[in-house]
mmCIF file of C-alpha atoms in Angstrom:
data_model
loop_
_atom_site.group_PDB
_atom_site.id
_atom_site.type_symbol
_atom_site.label_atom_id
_atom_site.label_comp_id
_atom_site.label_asym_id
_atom_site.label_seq_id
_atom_site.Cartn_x
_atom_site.Cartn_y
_atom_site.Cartn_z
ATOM 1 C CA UNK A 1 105.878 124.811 83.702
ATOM 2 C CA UNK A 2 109.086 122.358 83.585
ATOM 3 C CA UNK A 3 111.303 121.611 81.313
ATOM 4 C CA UNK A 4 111.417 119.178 79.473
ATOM 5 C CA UNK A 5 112.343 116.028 81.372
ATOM 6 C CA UNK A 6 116.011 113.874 79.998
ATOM 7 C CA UNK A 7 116.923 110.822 80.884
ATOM 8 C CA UNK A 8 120.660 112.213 81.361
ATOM 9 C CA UNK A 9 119.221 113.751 84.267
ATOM 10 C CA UNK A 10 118.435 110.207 85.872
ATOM 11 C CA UNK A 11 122.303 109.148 85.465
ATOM 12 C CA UNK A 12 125.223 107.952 87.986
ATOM 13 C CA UNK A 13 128.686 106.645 87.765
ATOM 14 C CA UNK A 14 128.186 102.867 89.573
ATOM 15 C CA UNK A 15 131.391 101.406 90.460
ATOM 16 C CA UNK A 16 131.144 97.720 88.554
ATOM 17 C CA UNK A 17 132.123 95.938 91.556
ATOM 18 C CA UNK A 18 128.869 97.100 93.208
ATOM 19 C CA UNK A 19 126.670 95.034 91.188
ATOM 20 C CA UNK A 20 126.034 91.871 93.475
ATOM 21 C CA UNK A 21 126.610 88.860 90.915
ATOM 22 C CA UNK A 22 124.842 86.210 94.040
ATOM 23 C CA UNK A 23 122.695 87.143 97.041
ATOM 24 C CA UNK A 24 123.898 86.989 100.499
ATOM 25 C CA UNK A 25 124.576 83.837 101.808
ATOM 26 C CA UNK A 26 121.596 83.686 103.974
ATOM 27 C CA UNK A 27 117.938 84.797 103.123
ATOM 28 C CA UNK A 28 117.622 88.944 104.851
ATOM 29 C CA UNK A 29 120.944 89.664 105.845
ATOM 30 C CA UNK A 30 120.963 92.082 103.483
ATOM 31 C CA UNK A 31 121.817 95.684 104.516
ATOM 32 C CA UNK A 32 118.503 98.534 104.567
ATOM 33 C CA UNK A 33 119.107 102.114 103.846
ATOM 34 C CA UNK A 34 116.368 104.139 105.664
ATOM 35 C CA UNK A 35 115.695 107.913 103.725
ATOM 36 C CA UNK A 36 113.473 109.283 105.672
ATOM 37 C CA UNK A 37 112.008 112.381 105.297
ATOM 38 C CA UNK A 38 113.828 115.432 107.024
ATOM 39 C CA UNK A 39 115.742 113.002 108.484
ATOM 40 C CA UNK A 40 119.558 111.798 108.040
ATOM 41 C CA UNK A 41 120.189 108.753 106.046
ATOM 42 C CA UNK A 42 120.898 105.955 108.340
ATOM 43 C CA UNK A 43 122.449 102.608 108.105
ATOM 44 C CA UNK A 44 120.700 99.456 109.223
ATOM 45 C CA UNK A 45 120.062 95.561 108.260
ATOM 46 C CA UNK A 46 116.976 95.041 106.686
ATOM 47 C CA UNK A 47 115.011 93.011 109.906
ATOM 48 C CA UNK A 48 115.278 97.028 110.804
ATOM 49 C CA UNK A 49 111.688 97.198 109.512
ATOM 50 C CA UNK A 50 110.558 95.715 112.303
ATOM 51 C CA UNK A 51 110.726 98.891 113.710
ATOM 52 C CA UNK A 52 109.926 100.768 110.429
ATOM 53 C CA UNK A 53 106.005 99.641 110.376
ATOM 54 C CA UNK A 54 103.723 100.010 113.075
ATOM 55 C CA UNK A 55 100.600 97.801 114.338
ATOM 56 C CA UNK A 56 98.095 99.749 112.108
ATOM 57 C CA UNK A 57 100.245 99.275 108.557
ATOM 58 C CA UNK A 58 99.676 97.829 105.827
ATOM 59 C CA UNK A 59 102.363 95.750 103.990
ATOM 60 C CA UNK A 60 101.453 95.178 100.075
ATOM 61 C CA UNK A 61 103.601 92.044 98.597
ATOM 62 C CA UNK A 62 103.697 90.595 95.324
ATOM 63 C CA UNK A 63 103.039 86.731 95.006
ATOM 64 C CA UNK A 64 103.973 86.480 91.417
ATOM 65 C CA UNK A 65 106.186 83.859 90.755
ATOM 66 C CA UNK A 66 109.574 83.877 88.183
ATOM 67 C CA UNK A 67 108.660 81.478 85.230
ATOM 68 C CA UNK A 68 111.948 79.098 84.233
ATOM 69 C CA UNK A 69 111.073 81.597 80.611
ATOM 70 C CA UNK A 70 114.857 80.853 78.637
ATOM 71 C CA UNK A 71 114.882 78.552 76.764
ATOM 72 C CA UNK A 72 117.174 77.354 73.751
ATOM 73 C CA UNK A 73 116.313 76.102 70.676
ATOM 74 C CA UNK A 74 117.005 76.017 66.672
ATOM 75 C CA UNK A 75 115.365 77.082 63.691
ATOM 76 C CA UNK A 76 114.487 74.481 60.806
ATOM 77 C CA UNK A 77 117.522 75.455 59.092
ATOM 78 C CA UNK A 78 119.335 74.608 62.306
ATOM 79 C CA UNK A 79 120.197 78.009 63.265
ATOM 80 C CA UNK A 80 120.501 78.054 67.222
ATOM 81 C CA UNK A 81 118.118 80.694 68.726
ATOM 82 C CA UNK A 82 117.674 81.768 72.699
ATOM 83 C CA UNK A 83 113.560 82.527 73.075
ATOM 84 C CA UNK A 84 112.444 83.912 76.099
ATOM 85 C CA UNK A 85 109.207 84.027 77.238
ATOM 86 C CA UNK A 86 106.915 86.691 78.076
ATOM 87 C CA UNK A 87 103.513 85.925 78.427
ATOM 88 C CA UNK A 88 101.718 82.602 78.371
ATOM 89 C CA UNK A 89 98.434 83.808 76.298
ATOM 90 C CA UNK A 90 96.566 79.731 76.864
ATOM 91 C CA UNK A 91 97.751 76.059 76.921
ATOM 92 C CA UNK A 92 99.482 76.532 73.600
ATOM 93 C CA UNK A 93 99.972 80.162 72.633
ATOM 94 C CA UNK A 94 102.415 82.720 74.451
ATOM 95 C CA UNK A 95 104.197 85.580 72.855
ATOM 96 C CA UNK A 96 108.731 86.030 73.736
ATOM 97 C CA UNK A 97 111.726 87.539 72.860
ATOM 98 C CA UNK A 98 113.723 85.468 70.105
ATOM 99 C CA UNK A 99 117.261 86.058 70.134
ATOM 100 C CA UNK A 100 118.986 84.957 66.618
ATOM 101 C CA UNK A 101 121.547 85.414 63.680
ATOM 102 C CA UNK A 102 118.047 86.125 61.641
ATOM 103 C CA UNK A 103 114.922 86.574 62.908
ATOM 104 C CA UNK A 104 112.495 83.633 62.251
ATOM 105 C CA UNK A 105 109.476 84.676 59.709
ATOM 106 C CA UNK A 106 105.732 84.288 60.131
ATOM 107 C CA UNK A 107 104.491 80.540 59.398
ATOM 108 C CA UNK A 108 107.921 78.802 60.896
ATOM 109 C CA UNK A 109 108.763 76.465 63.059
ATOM 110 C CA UNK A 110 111.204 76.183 65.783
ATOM 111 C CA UNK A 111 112.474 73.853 68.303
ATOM 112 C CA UNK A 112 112.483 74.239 71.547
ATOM 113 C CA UNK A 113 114.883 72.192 74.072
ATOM 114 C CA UNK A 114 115.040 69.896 71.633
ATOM 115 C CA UNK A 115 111.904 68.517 72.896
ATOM 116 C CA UNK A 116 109.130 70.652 71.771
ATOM 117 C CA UNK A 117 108.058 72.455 68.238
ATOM 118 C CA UNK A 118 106.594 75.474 68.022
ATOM 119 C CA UNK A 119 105.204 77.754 65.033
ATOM 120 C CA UNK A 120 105.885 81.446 64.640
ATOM 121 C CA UNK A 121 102.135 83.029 64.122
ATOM 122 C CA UNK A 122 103.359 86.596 64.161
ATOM 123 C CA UNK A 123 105.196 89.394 65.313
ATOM 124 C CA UNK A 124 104.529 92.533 67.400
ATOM 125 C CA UNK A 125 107.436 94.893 67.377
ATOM 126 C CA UNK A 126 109.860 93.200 69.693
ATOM 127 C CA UNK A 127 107.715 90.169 70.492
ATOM 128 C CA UNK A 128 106.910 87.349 68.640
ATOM 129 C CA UNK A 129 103.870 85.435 69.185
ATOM 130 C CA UNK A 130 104.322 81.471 69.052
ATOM 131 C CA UNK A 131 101.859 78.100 69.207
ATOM 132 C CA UNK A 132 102.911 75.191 70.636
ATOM 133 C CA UNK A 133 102.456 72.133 68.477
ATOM 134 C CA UNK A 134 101.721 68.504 69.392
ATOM 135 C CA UNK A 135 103.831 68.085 72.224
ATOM 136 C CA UNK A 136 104.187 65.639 75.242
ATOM 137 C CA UNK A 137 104.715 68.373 77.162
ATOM 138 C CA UNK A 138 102.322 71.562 78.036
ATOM 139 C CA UNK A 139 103.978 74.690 77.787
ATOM 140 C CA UNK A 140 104.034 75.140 81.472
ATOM 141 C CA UNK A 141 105.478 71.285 82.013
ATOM 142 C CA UNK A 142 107.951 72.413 79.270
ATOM 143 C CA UNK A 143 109.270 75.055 81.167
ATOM 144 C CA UNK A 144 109.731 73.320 84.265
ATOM 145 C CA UNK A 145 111.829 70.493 82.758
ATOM 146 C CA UNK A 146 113.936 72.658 80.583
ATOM 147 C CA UNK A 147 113.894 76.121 81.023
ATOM 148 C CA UNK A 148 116.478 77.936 83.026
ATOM 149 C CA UNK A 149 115.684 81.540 85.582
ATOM 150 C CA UNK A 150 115.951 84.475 83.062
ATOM 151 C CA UNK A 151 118.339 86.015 85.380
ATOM 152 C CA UNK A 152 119.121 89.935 84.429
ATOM 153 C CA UNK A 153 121.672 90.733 82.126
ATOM 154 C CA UNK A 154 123.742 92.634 84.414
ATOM 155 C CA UNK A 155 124.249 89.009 86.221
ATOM 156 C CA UNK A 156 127.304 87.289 84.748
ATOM 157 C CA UNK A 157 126.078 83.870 85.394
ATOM 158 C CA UNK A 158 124.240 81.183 84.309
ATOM 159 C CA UNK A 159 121.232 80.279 86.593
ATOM 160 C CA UNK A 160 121.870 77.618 88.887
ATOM 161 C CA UNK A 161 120.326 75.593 91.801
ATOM 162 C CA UNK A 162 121.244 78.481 94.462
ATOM 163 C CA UNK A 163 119.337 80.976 91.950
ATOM 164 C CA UNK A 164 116.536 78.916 91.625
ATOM 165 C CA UNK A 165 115.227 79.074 95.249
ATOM 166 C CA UNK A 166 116.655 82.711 95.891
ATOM 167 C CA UNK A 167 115.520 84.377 92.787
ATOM 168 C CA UNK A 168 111.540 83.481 94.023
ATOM 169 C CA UNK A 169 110.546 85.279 96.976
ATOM 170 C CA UNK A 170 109.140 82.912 99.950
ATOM 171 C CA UNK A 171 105.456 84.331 98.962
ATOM 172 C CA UNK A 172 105.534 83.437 95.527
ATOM 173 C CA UNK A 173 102.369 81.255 94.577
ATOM 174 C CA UNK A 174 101.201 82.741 91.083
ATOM 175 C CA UNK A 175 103.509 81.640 87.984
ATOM 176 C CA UNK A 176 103.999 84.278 85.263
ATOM 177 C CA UNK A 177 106.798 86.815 85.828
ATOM 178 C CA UNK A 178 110.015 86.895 83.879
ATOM 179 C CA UNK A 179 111.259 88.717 86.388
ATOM 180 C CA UNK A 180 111.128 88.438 90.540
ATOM 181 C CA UNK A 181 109.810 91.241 92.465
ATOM 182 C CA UNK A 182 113.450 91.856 93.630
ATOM 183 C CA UNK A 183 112.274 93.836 97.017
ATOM 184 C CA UNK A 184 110.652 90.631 98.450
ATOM 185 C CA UNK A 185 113.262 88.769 98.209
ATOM 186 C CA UNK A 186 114.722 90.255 101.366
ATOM 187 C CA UNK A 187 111.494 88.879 103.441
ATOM 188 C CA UNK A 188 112.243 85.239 105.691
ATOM 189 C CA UNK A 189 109.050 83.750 106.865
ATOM 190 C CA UNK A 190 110.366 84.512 110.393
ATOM 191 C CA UNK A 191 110.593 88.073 109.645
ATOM 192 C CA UNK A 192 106.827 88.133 107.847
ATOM 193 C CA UNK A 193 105.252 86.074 111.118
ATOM 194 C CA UNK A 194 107.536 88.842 113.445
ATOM 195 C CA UNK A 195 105.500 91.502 111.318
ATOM 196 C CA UNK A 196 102.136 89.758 111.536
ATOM 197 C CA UNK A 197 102.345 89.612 115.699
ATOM 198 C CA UNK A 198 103.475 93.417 115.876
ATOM 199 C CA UNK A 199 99.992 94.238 114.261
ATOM 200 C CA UNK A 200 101.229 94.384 110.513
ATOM 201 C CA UNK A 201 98.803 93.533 107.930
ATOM 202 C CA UNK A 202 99.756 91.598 105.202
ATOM 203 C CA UNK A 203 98.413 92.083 101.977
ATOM 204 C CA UNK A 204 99.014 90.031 98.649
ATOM 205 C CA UNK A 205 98.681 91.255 95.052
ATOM 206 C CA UNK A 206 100.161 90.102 91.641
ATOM 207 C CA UNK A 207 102.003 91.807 88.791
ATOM 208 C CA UNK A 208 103.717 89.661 86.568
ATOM 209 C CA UNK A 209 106.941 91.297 85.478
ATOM 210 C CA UNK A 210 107.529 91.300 81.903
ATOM 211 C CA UNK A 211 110.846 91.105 80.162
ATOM 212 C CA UNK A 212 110.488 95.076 78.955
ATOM 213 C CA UNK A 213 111.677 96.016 82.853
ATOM 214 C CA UNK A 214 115.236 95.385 81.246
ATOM 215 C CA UNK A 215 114.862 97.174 78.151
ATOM 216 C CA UNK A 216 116.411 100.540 78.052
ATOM 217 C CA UNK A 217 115.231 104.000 77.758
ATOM 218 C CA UNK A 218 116.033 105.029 74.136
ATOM 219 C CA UNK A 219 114.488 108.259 73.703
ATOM 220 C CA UNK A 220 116.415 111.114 75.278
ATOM 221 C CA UNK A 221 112.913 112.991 75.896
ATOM 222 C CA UNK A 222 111.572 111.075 78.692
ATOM 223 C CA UNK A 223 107.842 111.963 78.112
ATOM 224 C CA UNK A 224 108.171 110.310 74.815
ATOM 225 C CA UNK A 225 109.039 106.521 76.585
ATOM 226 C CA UNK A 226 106.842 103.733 76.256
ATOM 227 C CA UNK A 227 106.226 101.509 78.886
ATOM 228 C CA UNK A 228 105.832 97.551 78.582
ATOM 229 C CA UNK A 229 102.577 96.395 79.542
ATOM 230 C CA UNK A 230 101.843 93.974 82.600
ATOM 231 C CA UNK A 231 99.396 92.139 83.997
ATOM 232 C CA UNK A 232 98.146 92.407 87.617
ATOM 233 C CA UNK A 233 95.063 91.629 90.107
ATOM 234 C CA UNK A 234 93.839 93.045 93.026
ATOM 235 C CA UNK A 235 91.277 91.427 95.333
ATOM 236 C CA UNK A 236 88.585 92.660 96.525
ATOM 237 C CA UNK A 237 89.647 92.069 100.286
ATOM 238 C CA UNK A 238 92.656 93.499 99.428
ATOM 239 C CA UNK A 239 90.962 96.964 98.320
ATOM 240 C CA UNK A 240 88.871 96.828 101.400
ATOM 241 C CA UNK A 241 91.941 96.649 103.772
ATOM 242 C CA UNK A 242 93.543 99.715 102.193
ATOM 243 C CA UNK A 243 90.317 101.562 102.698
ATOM 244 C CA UNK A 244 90.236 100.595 106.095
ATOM 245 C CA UNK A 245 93.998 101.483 107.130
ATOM 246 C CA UNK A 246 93.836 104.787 104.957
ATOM 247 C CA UNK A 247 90.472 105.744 107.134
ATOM 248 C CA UNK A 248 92.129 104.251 110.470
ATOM 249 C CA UNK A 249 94.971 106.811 109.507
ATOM 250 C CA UNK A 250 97.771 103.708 109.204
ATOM 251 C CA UNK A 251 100.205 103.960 106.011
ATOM 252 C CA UNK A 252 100.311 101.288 103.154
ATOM 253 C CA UNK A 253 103.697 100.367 102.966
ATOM 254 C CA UNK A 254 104.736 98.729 99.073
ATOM 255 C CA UNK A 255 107.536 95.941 98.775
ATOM 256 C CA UNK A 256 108.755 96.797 95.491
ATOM 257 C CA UNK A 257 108.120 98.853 92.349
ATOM 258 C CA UNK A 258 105.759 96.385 91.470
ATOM 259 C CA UNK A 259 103.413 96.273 94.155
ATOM 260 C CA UNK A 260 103.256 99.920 93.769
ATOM 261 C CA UNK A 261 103.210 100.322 90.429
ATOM 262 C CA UNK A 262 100.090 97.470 90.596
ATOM 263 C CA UNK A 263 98.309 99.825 93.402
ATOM 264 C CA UNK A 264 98.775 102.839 91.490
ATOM 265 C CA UNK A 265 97.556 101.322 88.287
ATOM 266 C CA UNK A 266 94.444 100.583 89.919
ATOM 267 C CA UNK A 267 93.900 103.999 91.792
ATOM 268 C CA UNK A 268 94.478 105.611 88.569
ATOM 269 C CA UNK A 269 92.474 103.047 85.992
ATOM 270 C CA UNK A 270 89.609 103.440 89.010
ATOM 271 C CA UNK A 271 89.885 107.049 90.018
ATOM 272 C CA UNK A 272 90.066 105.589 93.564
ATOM 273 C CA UNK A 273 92.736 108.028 95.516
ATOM 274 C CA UNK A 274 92.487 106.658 98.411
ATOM 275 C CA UNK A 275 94.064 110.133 99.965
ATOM 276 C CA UNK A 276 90.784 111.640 99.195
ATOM 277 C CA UNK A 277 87.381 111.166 100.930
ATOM 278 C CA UNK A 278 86.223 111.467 97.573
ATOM 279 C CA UNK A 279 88.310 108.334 96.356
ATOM 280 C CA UNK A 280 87.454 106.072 99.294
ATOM 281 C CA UNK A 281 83.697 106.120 98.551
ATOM 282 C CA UNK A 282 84.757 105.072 95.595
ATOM 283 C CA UNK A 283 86.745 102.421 96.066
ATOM 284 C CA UNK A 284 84.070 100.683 98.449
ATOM 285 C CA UNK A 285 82.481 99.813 94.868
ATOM 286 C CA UNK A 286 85.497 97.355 94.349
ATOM 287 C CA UNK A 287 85.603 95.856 97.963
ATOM 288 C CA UNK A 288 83.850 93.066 96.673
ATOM 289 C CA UNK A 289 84.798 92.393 92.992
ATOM 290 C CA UNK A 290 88.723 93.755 93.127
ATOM 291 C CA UNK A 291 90.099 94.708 89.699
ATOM 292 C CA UNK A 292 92.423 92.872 87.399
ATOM 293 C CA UNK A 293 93.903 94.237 83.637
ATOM 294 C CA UNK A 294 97.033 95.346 82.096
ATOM 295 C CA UNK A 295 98.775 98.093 82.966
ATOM 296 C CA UNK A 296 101.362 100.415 80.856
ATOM 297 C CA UNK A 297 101.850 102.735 84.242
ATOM 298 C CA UNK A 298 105.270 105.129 84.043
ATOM 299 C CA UNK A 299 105.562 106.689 87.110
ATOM 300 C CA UNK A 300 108.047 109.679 87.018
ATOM 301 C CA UNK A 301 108.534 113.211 88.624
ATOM 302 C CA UNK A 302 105.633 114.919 89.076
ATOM 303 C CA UNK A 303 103.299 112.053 89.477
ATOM 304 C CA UNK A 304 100.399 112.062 91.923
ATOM 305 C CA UNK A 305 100.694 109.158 94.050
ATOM 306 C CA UNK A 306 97.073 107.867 95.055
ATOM 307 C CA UNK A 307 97.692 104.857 97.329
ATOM 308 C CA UNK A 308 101.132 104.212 98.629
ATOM 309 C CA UNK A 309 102.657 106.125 101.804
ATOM 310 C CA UNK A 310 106.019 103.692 101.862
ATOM 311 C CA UNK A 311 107.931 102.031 99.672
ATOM 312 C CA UNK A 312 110.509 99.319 100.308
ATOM 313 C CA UNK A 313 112.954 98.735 97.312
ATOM 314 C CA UNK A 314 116.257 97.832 96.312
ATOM 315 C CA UNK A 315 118.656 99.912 93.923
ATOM 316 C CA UNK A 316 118.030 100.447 90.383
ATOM 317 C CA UNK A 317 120.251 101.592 87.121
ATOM 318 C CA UNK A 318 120.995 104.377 86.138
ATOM 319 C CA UNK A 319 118.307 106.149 83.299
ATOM 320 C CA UNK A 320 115.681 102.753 84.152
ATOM 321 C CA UNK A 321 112.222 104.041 84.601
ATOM 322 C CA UNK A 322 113.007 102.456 87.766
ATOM 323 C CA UNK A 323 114.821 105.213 89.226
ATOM 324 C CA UNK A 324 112.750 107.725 87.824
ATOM 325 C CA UNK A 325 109.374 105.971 89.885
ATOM 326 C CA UNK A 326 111.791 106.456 92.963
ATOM 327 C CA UNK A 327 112.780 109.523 92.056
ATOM 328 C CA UNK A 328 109.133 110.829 91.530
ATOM 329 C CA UNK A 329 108.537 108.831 95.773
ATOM 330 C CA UNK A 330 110.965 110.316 97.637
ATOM 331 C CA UNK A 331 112.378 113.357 95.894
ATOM 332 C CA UNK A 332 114.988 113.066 93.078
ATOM 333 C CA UNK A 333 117.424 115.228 95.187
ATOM 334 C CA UNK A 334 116.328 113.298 97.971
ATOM 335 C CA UNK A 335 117.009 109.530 96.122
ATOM 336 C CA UNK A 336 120.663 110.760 94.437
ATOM 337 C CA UNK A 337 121.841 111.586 98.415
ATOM 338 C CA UNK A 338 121.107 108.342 98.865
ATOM 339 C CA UNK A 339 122.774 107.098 96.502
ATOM 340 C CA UNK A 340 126.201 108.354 96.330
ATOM 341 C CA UNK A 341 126.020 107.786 100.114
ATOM 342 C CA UNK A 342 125.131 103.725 99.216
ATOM 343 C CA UNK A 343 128.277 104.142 96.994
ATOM 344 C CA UNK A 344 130.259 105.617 99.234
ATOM 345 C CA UNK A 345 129.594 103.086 102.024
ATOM 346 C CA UNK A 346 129.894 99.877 99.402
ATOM 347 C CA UNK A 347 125.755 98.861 99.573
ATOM 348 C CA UNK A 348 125.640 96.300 96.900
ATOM 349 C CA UNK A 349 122.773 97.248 94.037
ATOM 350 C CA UNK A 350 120.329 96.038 91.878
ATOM 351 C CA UNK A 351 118.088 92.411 92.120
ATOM 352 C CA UNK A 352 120.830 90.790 94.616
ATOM 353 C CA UNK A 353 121.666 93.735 96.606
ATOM 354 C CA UNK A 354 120.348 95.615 99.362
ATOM 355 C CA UNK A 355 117.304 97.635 100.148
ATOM 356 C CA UNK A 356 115.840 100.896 100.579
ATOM 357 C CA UNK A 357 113.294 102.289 103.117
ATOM 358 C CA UNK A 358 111.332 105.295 101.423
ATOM 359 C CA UNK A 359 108.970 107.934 102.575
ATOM 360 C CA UNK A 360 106.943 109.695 99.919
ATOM 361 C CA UNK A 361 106.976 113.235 99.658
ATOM 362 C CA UNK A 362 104.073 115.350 100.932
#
């Protein structure tokens, strides 16, 4: 039986300069690391996937699109305060982060953009849960004309107009994430329709990413981590086109921790592993009606994986559950080559930087 899992054991020295502040100047020139199993690491651009996925593939994206969730505002007393949304729960209610001198109670009322009011109804650990009141605006409108990208904190800017169309992928069609799906942001349409006429099946999903994929890992004992919840869907003719290219003997190839974490949520929520005969019969029950929920998934060594064969993805922090999911892919020893050769040959890491082709281990 192993050890005890600690999170020192997901650490590495990143040199600062690494961490790309602004994403290449063009949409996919970024550079693609392939680790391949048994293979040597090699060195490519990322339209190098071209070559990566064959005709019978599948290639899982997720549409979710970054809300504009920061906004500032003040409490009655006049305090300013930085809330950043979450989740929108209806037209009025959504629960967010409030950043401020002293936390705002139960019953109060803020201001938001100077525009809006809203009242504090209650609070849930680290979230607060807010209504907006009479307003010109709806909450969605509000954000729109006066929220700004909640960019992540290791990004020294502001947002801006540049980080407003390259921090949404060129799928993204379902508002809700505080957070982009950082993978498909490599993707041009030209590359996607390139795909599409080698035989490469592309396959939409959502998971809105909450604000908890920045919080840290406090607990030194991994196993004793909790994960943020988010929400995802999966259609029906989505399930029914993994079935078919896990029968036709094709591999489902993720773009991101989030499509992957939202397939493996539903293999495991539906005891449909699809690398079982057993687990294909039973996932023809959802061909038609899909699945949808909220999911509190932590993938980490030692983790079965149920749907997904490959696994596009950029580079993650040090001790992030982030690492660990790729760790528990492709092999810890496997992922930490990998990266002190990215180090070693300047890759630039994390939501702006380059990618990663994976292969999971058998």
């Amino acid at each position: 039986m192993r050890a005890t899992m600690k999170l020192s054991e997901f650490d590495f020295n990143l040199p600062e300069q690494l961490i790309a502040q602004h994403p290449p100047e063009h949409r996919g020139e970024s550079r693609l690391l392939v680790c391949a199993q048994n293979n040597p690491i090699e060195d490519h651009q990322f339209p190098h996937v071209l070559n990566l996925l064959q005709p019978n593939d599948v290639l899982v994206i997720n549409d979710t699109k970054v809300l504009k969730a920061r906004l500032e505002g003040q409490k009655a007393s006049g305090g300013k305060i930085e809330v950043m949304l979450e989740r929108i729960l209806d037209d009025k209610r959504f629960t967010a982060m409030i950043r401020a001198s002293k936390s705002p109670k139960p019953g109060s009322e803020v201001v938001l953009a100077g525009v809006a009011t809203a009242r504090v109804l209650a609070k849930h650990d680290m979230m607060y849960e807010l209504e907006l009141l009479e307003s010109s605006l709806s909450l969605p409108d509000l954000l729109d004309a006066h929220g700004a990208l909640p960019l992540p904190p290791y990004i020294e800017h502001s947002a801006n107009a540049q980080d407003d169309e390259r921090y949404q992928t060129v799928f993204a069609r379902e508002p809700g994430a505080v957070a982009a799906p950082t993978a498909g942001l490599h993707f041009t349409e030209e590359l996607l329709q390139q795909l599409q006429a080698r035989g490469v099946k592309l396959l939409n999903l959502t998971l809105h990413v909450g604000a908890g994929t920045f919080l840290p890992v406090k607990t030194d004992n991994v196993e004793e981590h909790v994960m943020h919840s988010e929400r995802y869907a999966i259609s029906g003719n989505v399930v029914a086109a993994l079935r078919k290219v896990k029968l036709n003997g094709g591999k489902v190839v993720a773009v991101g921790t989030t499509s992957l974490r939202a397939l493996e949520a539903w293999a495991t929520e539906t005891g449909c592993n699809l690398n079982t005969s057993e687990g294909l019969n039973q996932a023809a029950q959802f061909a038609e009606t899909g699945h949808a929920g909220d999911t509190q998934i932590f993938i980490k060594p030692g983790y079965p994986f149920k749907v997904v064969d490959r696994l596009i993805t950029n580079f993650h922090l040090p001790k992030s559950t982030l690492l660990m999911l790729v760790s528990a892919f492709a092999g810890k020893s496997n992922i930490f080559k990998a990266y002190e050769h990215a180090i070693a040959q300047q890759y630039r890491f994390f939501s702006y930087g380059d990618a990663m082709w994976l292969e999971r281990t058998e």
